[in-house]
Amino acid sequence: MRSSTPLFILSATSTLAALTPTWAKLALSLNLMEANLNTDRSRIDKHYIDASKRAADNNALNTTQGVVADALLTKLMAANAMQIKALSDLRSYLFYPESNPEEYYGAAKRGVESIDFGLPEGLLETQGVFNDKDEVRAVSDIPGCATCVVDW
């Protein structure tokens, strides 16, 4: 194991050394972007659990607010995961070519994921807006009506 580590480092160094400065910057940027996306995902997940579930500051999300926040967080995490997958695909395609990229990256083996960005049930009840047929209007548009502070 010990002898394979320097060999791996040497091969990785020689591969990067073969890249032009611009391609080397692209490779580094892609790696940093993925690392940041993964770090941010972990950070958001931890703080969301602490704030909304464990009530670290005695201000947890309860009932409808908790359900809606969970639905929105699920959408955020799904979008983050798709971004990481797309980044990985781009890096693989550019730097580690497949023998048949059209087949590997084509539609035959892969599908496009989608996220429903519709409003979760109960969202309007937790916000300072109301649903007026085909529009969402601010509560302040109603004469004599104002938003109030919500203590979750």
Coordinates of N, CA and C in Angstrom, one line a residue:
M1 N 0.8 -1.2 0.0 CA 0.0 0.0 0.0 C 0.9 1.2 0.0
R2 N 1.9 1.2 0.8 CA 2.8 2.4 0.9 C 3.5 2.7 -0.5
S3 N 3.8 1.7 -1.2 CA 4.5 1.9 -2.5 C 3.6 2.4 -3.6
S4 N 2.3 2.1 -3.4 CA 1.3 2.5 -4.5 C 0.9 4.0 -4.3
T5 N 1.0 4.5 -3.1 CA 0.6 5.9 -2.9 C 1.5 6.9 -3.6
P6 N 2.9 6.7 -3.6 CA 3.7 7.7 -4.3 C 3.5 7.5 -5.8
L7 N 3.2 6.2 -6.3 CA 3.0 6.0 -7.7 C 1.7 6.7 -8.1
F8 N 0.7 6.7 -7.3 CA -0.6 7.4 -7.6 C -0.3 8.9 -7.7
I9 N 0.4 9.4 -6.7 CA 0.7 10.9 -6.7 C 1.5 11.3 -7.9
L10 N 2.5 10.4 -8.2 CA 3.3 10.7 -9.4 C 2.5 10.7 -10.7
S11 N 1.6 9.7 -10.8 CA 0.8 9.7 -12.0 C -0.2 10.8 -12.1
A12 N -0.8 11.2 -11.0 CA -1.7 12.4 -10.9 C -1.0 13.6 -11.3
T13 N 0.3 13.8 -10.8 CA 1.1 15.0 -11.0 C 1.4 15.0 -12.5
S14 N 1.8 13.9 -13.1 CA 2.2 13.9 -14.5 C 1.0 14.2 -15.4
T15 N -0.2 13.8 -15.0 CA -1.4 14.1 -15.8 C -1.7 15.6 -15.7
L16 N -1.6 16.1 -14.5 CA -1.9 17.6 -14.4 C -0.8 18.4 -15.1
A17 N 0.4 17.9 -15.0 CA 1.5 18.6 -15.7 C 1.3 18.7 -17.2
A18 N 0.6 17.7 -17.8 CA 0.4 17.7 -19.2 C -0.7 18.7 -19.6
L19 N -1.5 19.1 -18.7 CA -2.5 20.1 -19.0 C -1.9 21.5 -19.3
T20 N -2.6 22.2 -20.2 CA -2.2 23.6 -20.3 C -2.6 24.4 -19.1
P21 N -2.1 25.6 -18.9 CA -2.5 26.3 -17.7 C -4.0 26.6 -17.6
T22 N -4.6 26.8 -18.7 CA -6.1 27.1 -18.7 C -6.8 25.8 -18.4
W23 N -6.5 24.7 -18.9 CA -7.1 23.4 -18.6 C -6.9 23.0 -17.2
A24 N -5.7 23.3 -16.7 CA -5.4 23.0 -15.3 C -6.3 23.9 -14.3
K25 N -6.5 25.1 -14.7 CA -7.4 26.0 -13.9 C -8.8 25.5 -13.9
L26 N -9.2 25.0 -15.1 CA -10.6 24.5 -15.2 C -10.7 23.2 -14.3
A27 N -9.7 22.3 -14.4 CA -9.8 21.1 -13.6 C -9.8 21.5 -12.1
L28 N -9.0 22.4 -11.7 CA -9.0 22.8 -10.2 C -10.3 23.5 -9.9
S29 N -10.9 24.3 -10.7 CA -12.1 25.0 -10.5 C -13.3 24.0 -10.3
L30 N -13.3 23.0 -11.2 CA -14.4 21.9 -11.1 C -14.2 21.2 -9.8
N31 N -13.0 20.8 -9.4 CA -12.8 20.1 -8.1 C -13.2 21.0 -6.9
L32 N -12.9 22.2 -7.0 CA -13.2 23.1 -5.9 C -14.7 23.4 -5.8
M33 N -15.4 23.5 -7.0 CA -16.8 23.7 -7.0 C -17.5 22.5 -6.4
E34 N -17.1 21.3 -6.7 CA -17.7 20.1 -6.2 C -17.5 20.0 -4.7
A35 N -16.3 20.3 -4.2 CA -15.9 20.3 -2.8 C -16.8 21.3 -2.0
N36 N -17.0 22.5 -2.6 CA -17.8 23.5 -2.0 C -19.3 23.1 -1.9
L37 N -19.8 22.5 -3.0 CA -21.2 22.0 -3.0 C -21.4 21.0 -1.9
N38 N -20.5 20.0 -1.8 CA -20.6 19.0 -0.8 C -20.5 19.6 0.6
T39 N -19.6 20.5 0.8 CA -19.4 21.1 2.1 C -20.6 21.9 2.5
D40 N -21.2 22.7 1.6 CA -22.4 23.5 1.8 C -23.5 22.6 2.1
R41 N -23.7 21.5 1.4 CA -24.8 20.6 1.6 C -24.7 20.1 3.1
S42 N -23.6 19.6 3.5 CA -23.4 19.1 4.9 C -23.7 20.2 5.9
R43 N -23.2 21.4 5.6 CA -23.4 22.5 6.6 C -24.9 22.9 6.7
I44 N -25.6 23.0 5.6 CA -27.0 23.3 5.6 C -27.8 22.3 6.3
D45 N -27.5 21.0 6.0 CA -28.2 19.9 6.7 C -28.0 19.9 8.2
K46 N -26.8 20.1 8.6 CA -26.5 20.2 10.1 C -27.2 21.3 10.8
H47 N -27.1 22.5 10.2 CA -27.8 23.7 10.8 C -29.3 23.6 10.7
Y48 N -29.8 23.0 9.7 CA -31.3 22.9 9.6 C -31.8 22.0 10.7
I49 N -31.1 20.9 10.9 CA -31.5 19.9 11.9 C -31.4 20.6 13.3
D50 N -30.3 21.3 13.5 CA -30.1 22.0 14.8 C -31.2 23.0 15.1
A51 N -31.5 23.9 14.1 CA -32.4 25.0 14.2 C -33.9 24.5 14.2
S52 N -34.3 23.7 13.3 CA -35.7 23.4 13.1 C -36.2 22.1 13.9
K53 N -35.3 21.2 14.1 CA -35.7 19.9 14.7 C -35.3 19.8 16.2
R54 N -34.0 20.1 16.4 CA -33.5 20.0 17.8 C -33.8 21.2 18.6
A55 N -34.3 22.3 18.0 CA -34.6 23.6 18.6 C -33.5 24.0 19.5
A56 N -32.3 24.2 18.9 CA -31.1 24.6 19.6 C -31.3 25.9 20.3
D57 N -32.1 26.8 19.7 CA -32.4 28.1 20.4 C -33.9 28.2 20.8
N58 N -34.5 27.1 21.1 CA -35.9 27.0 21.5 C -36.9 27.7 20.5
N59 N -36.6 27.5 19.2 CA -37.4 28.2 18.2 C -37.6 27.2 17.0
A60 N -38.1 26.0 17.3 CA -38.2 25.0 16.3 C -39.4 25.2 15.4
L61 N -39.3 24.6 14.2 CA -40.4 24.7 13.2 C -41.4 23.6 13.6
N62 N -42.7 24.0 13.8 CA -43.7 23.0 14.2 C -44.8 23.0 13.2
T63 N -45.6 22.0 13.3 CA -46.9 21.9 12.5 C -46.6 22.2 11.0
T64 N -47.5 23.1 10.5 CA -47.4 23.4 9.0 C -46.1 24.0 8.6
Q65 N -45.5 24.9 9.4 CA -44.2 25.5 9.1 C -43.1 24.4 8.9
G66 N -43.1 23.4 9.8 CA -42.1 22.3 9.7 C -42.3 21.5 8.4
V67 N -43.6 21.2 8.1 CA -43.8 20.4 6.9 C -43.4 21.1 5.7
V68 N -43.8 22.4 5.6 CA -43.4 23.2 4.4 C -41.9 23.4 4.3
A69 N -41.2 23.7 5.4 CA -39.8 23.9 5.4 C -39.1 22.6 5.0
D70 N -39.6 21.4 5.5 CA -39.0 20.1 5.1 C -39.1 19.9 3.6
A71 N -40.3 20.2 3.0 CA -40.5 20.1 1.6 C -39.6 21.0 0.8
L72 N -39.4 22.2 1.2 CA -38.5 23.1 0.5 C -37.1 22.7 0.6
L73 N -36.7 22.2 1.8 CA -35.3 21.7 1.9 C -35.1 20.5 1.1
T74 N -36.0 19.6 0.9 CA -35.9 18.4 0.1 C -35.6 18.9 -1.4
K75 N -36.3 19.9 -1.8 CA -36.1 20.4 -3.2 C -34.7 21.0 -3.3
L76 N -34.3 21.7 -2.3 CA -32.9 22.3 -2.3 C -31.9 21.2 -2.4
M77 N -32.0 20.2 -1.6 CA -31.0 19.1 -1.6 C -31.0 18.3 -2.9
A78 N -32.2 18.1 -3.5 CA -32.3 17.4 -4.8 C -31.6 18.2 -5.9
A79 N -31.8 19.6 -5.9 CA -31.1 20.4 -6.9 C -29.6 20.4 -6.7
N80 N -29.2 20.4 -5.4 CA -27.8 20.3 -5.1 C -27.2 19.0 -5.6
A81 N -27.9 17.9 -5.4 CA -27.4 16.6 -5.8 C -27.3 16.5 -7.3
M82 N -28.3 17.1 -8.0 CA -28.2 17.1 -9.5 C -27.0 17.9 -10.0
Q83 N -26.8 19.0 -9.3 CA -25.6 19.9 -9.7 C -24.3 19.2 -9.5
I84 N -24.2 18.4 -8.4 CA -23.0 17.7 -8.2 C -22.8 16.6 -9.3
K85 N -23.9 15.9 -9.6 CA -23.8 14.8 -10.7 C -23.5 15.4 -12.0
A86 N -24.0 16.6 -12.3 CA -23.7 17.2 -13.6 C -22.2 17.7 -13.6
L87 N -21.8 18.2 -12.5 CA -20.4 18.6 -12.4 C -19.4 17.4 -12.6
S88 N -19.8 16.3 -12.0 CA -19.0 15.1 -12.1 C -19.0 14.5 -13.5
D89 N -20.1 14.6 -14.2 CA -20.2 14.2 -15.6 C -19.3 15.0 -16.5
L90 N -19.4 16.3 -16.3 CA -18.6 17.2 -17.1 C -17.1 17.0 -16.9
R91 N -16.7 16.8 -15.6 CA -15.3 16.5 -15.4 C -14.9 15.2 -16.0
S92 N -15.7 14.2 -15.8 CA -15.4 12.9 -16.4 C -15.3 13.0 -17.9
Y93 N -16.2 13.7 -18.5 CA -16.2 13.8 -20.0 C -14.9 14.5 -20.5
L94 N -14.6 15.6 -19.8 CA -13.4 16.4 -20.2 C -12.1 15.8 -19.9
F95 N -11.9 15.1 -18.8 CA -10.6 14.7 -18.3 C -10.4 13.2 -18.3
Y96 N -11.5 12.4 -18.3 CA -11.4 10.9 -18.3 C -12.3 10.4 -19.3
P97 N -11.9 10.6 -20.6 CA -12.8 10.2 -21.7 C -13.2 8.7 -21.7
E98 N -14.4 8.4 -22.0 CA -14.9 7.0 -22.1 C -14.5 6.6 -23.5
S99 N -14.4 5.2 -23.7 CA -14.1 4.8 -25.1 C -15.3 5.1 -26.0
N100 N -16.5 5.1 -25.5 CA -17.7 5.4 -26.4 C -18.5 6.5 -25.6
P101 N -18.1 7.7 -25.6 CA -18.8 8.7 -24.8 C -20.3 8.9 -25.2
E102 N -20.6 8.7 -26.5 CA -22.0 8.9 -26.9 C -22.9 7.9 -26.3
E103 N -22.4 6.7 -26.1 CA -23.2 5.7 -25.5 C -23.2 5.9 -23.9
Y104 N -22.1 6.2 -23.4 CA -22.0 6.4 -21.9 C -22.8 7.6 -21.4
Y105 N -22.7 8.7 -22.1 CA -23.4 9.9 -21.7 C -24.7 10.1 -22.4
G106 N -25.1 9.2 -23.3 CA -26.3 9.4 -24.0 C -27.6 9.0 -23.2
A107 N -28.7 9.1 -23.9 CA -30.0 8.9 -23.2 C -30.3 7.4 -23.0
A108 N -29.6 6.5 -23.6 CA -29.9 5.1 -23.5 C -29.8 4.6 -22.0
K109 N -28.7 5.1 -21.3 CA -28.5 4.6 -20.0 C -28.8 5.6 -18.9
R110 N -29.2 6.9 -19.3 CA -29.4 7.9 -18.3 C -30.7 8.6 -18.5
G111 N -31.2 9.1 -17.4 CA -32.5 9.8 -17.5 C -32.3 11.2 -16.9
V112 N -33.2 12.1 -17.2 CA -33.2 13.4 -16.7 C -34.1 13.5 -15.5
E113 N -33.5 13.9 -14.3 CA -34.4 14.0 -13.1 C -35.0 15.4 -13.2
S114 N -36.1 15.5 -12.5 CA -36.8 16.8 -12.4 C -37.2 17.0 -10.9
I115 N -37.4 18.3 -10.6 CA -37.8 18.7 -9.3 C -39.1 19.5 -9.4
D116 N -40.1 19.2 -8.6 CA -41.4 19.9 -8.7 C -41.2 21.2 -7.8
F117 N -41.1 22.3 -8.5 CA -41.0 23.6 -7.8 C -42.3 24.2 -7.5
G118 N -43.4 23.5 -7.5 CA -44.7 24.0 -7.2 C -44.7 24.3 -5.7
L119 N -45.6 25.1 -5.2 CA -45.7 25.5 -3.8 C -46.2 24.3 -3.0
P120 N -45.4 24.0 -1.9 CA -45.9 22.9 -1.1 C -47.2 23.3 -0.4
E121 N -48.0 22.3 -0.1 CA -49.3 22.5 0.6 C -49.0 23.2 1.9
G122 N -49.8 24.2 2.2 CA -49.6 25.0 3.4 C -48.6 26.1 3.4
L123 N -47.9 26.3 2.3 CA -46.9 27.4 2.2 C -47.6 28.8 2.3
L124 N -48.7 29.0 1.6 CA -49.3 30.3 1.7 C -49.8 30.6 3.1
E125 N -50.2 29.6 3.9 CA -50.7 29.9 5.2 C -49.6 30.3 6.1
T126 N -48.3 30.1 5.7 CA -47.2 30.4 6.6 C -46.5 31.7 6.2
Q127 N -47.0 32.3 5.1 CA -46.3 33.5 4.5 C -47.2 34.7 4.6
G128 N -46.7 35.9 4.3 CA -47.4 37.1 4.3 C -48.0 37.3 2.9
V129 N -48.6 36.3 2.3 CA -49.2 36.4 1.0 C -50.6 35.7 0.9
F130 N -51.4 36.0 0.0 CA -52.6 35.2 -0.2 C -52.8 34.9 -1.7
N131 N -53.5 33.8 -1.9 CA -53.7 33.3 -3.3 C -55.0 33.9 -3.9
D132 N -54.8 34.8 -4.9 CA -55.9 35.4 -5.6 C -56.1 34.9 -7.0
K133 N -56.8 33.8 -7.1 CA -57.0 33.1 -8.4 C -55.7 32.7 -9.0
D134 N -55.2 33.4 -10.0 CA -54.0 33.0 -10.7 C -52.7 33.8 -10.2
E135 N -52.9 34.6 -9.2 CA -51.7 35.3 -8.7 C -51.5 35.1 -7.2
V136 N -50.3 35.4 -6.7 CA -50.0 35.4 -5.3 C -49.7 36.8 -5.0
R137 N -50.5 37.4 -4.1 CA -50.4 38.9 -3.8 C -49.9 39.0 -2.3
A138 N -49.2 40.1 -2.0 CA -48.8 40.4 -0.7 C -50.0 40.7 0.2
V139 N -50.0 40.3 1.5 CA -51.1 40.7 2.4 C -51.3 42.2 2.5
S140 N -50.2 42.9 2.3 CA -50.3 44.4 2.4 C -51.1 45.0 1.3
D141 N -51.4 44.2 0.3 CA -52.3 44.7 -0.8 C -53.8 44.8 -0.3
I142 N -54.1 44.2 0.7 CA -55.5 44.2 1.3 C -55.6 45.4 2.2
P143 N -56.6 46.3 1.9 CA -56.7 47.5 2.7 C -57.0 47.1 4.2
G144 N -56.2 47.7 5.1 CA -56.4 47.5 6.5 C -55.7 46.2 7.0
C145 N -55.0 45.5 6.1 CA -54.3 44.2 6.5 C -52.8 44.4 6.5
A146 N -52.2 43.9 7.5 CA -50.7 44.0 7.6 C -50.1 42.6 8.0
T147 N -48.9 42.4 7.7 CA -48.3 41.1 8.1 C -47.9 41.3 9.6
C148 N -47.9 40.1 10.2 CA -47.5 40.2 11.7 C -46.3 39.2 11.9
V149 N -45.6 39.4 13.0 CA -44.5 38.5 13.3 C -45.0 37.2 13.6
V150 N -44.3 36.1 13.1 CA -44.7 34.8 13.4 C -43.5 34.2 14.2
D151 N -43.9 33.7 15.4 CA -42.9 33.1 16.3 C -43.0 31.6 16.2
W152 N -42.1 31.0 15.4 CA -42.1 29.5 15.2 C -41.5 28.8 16.4

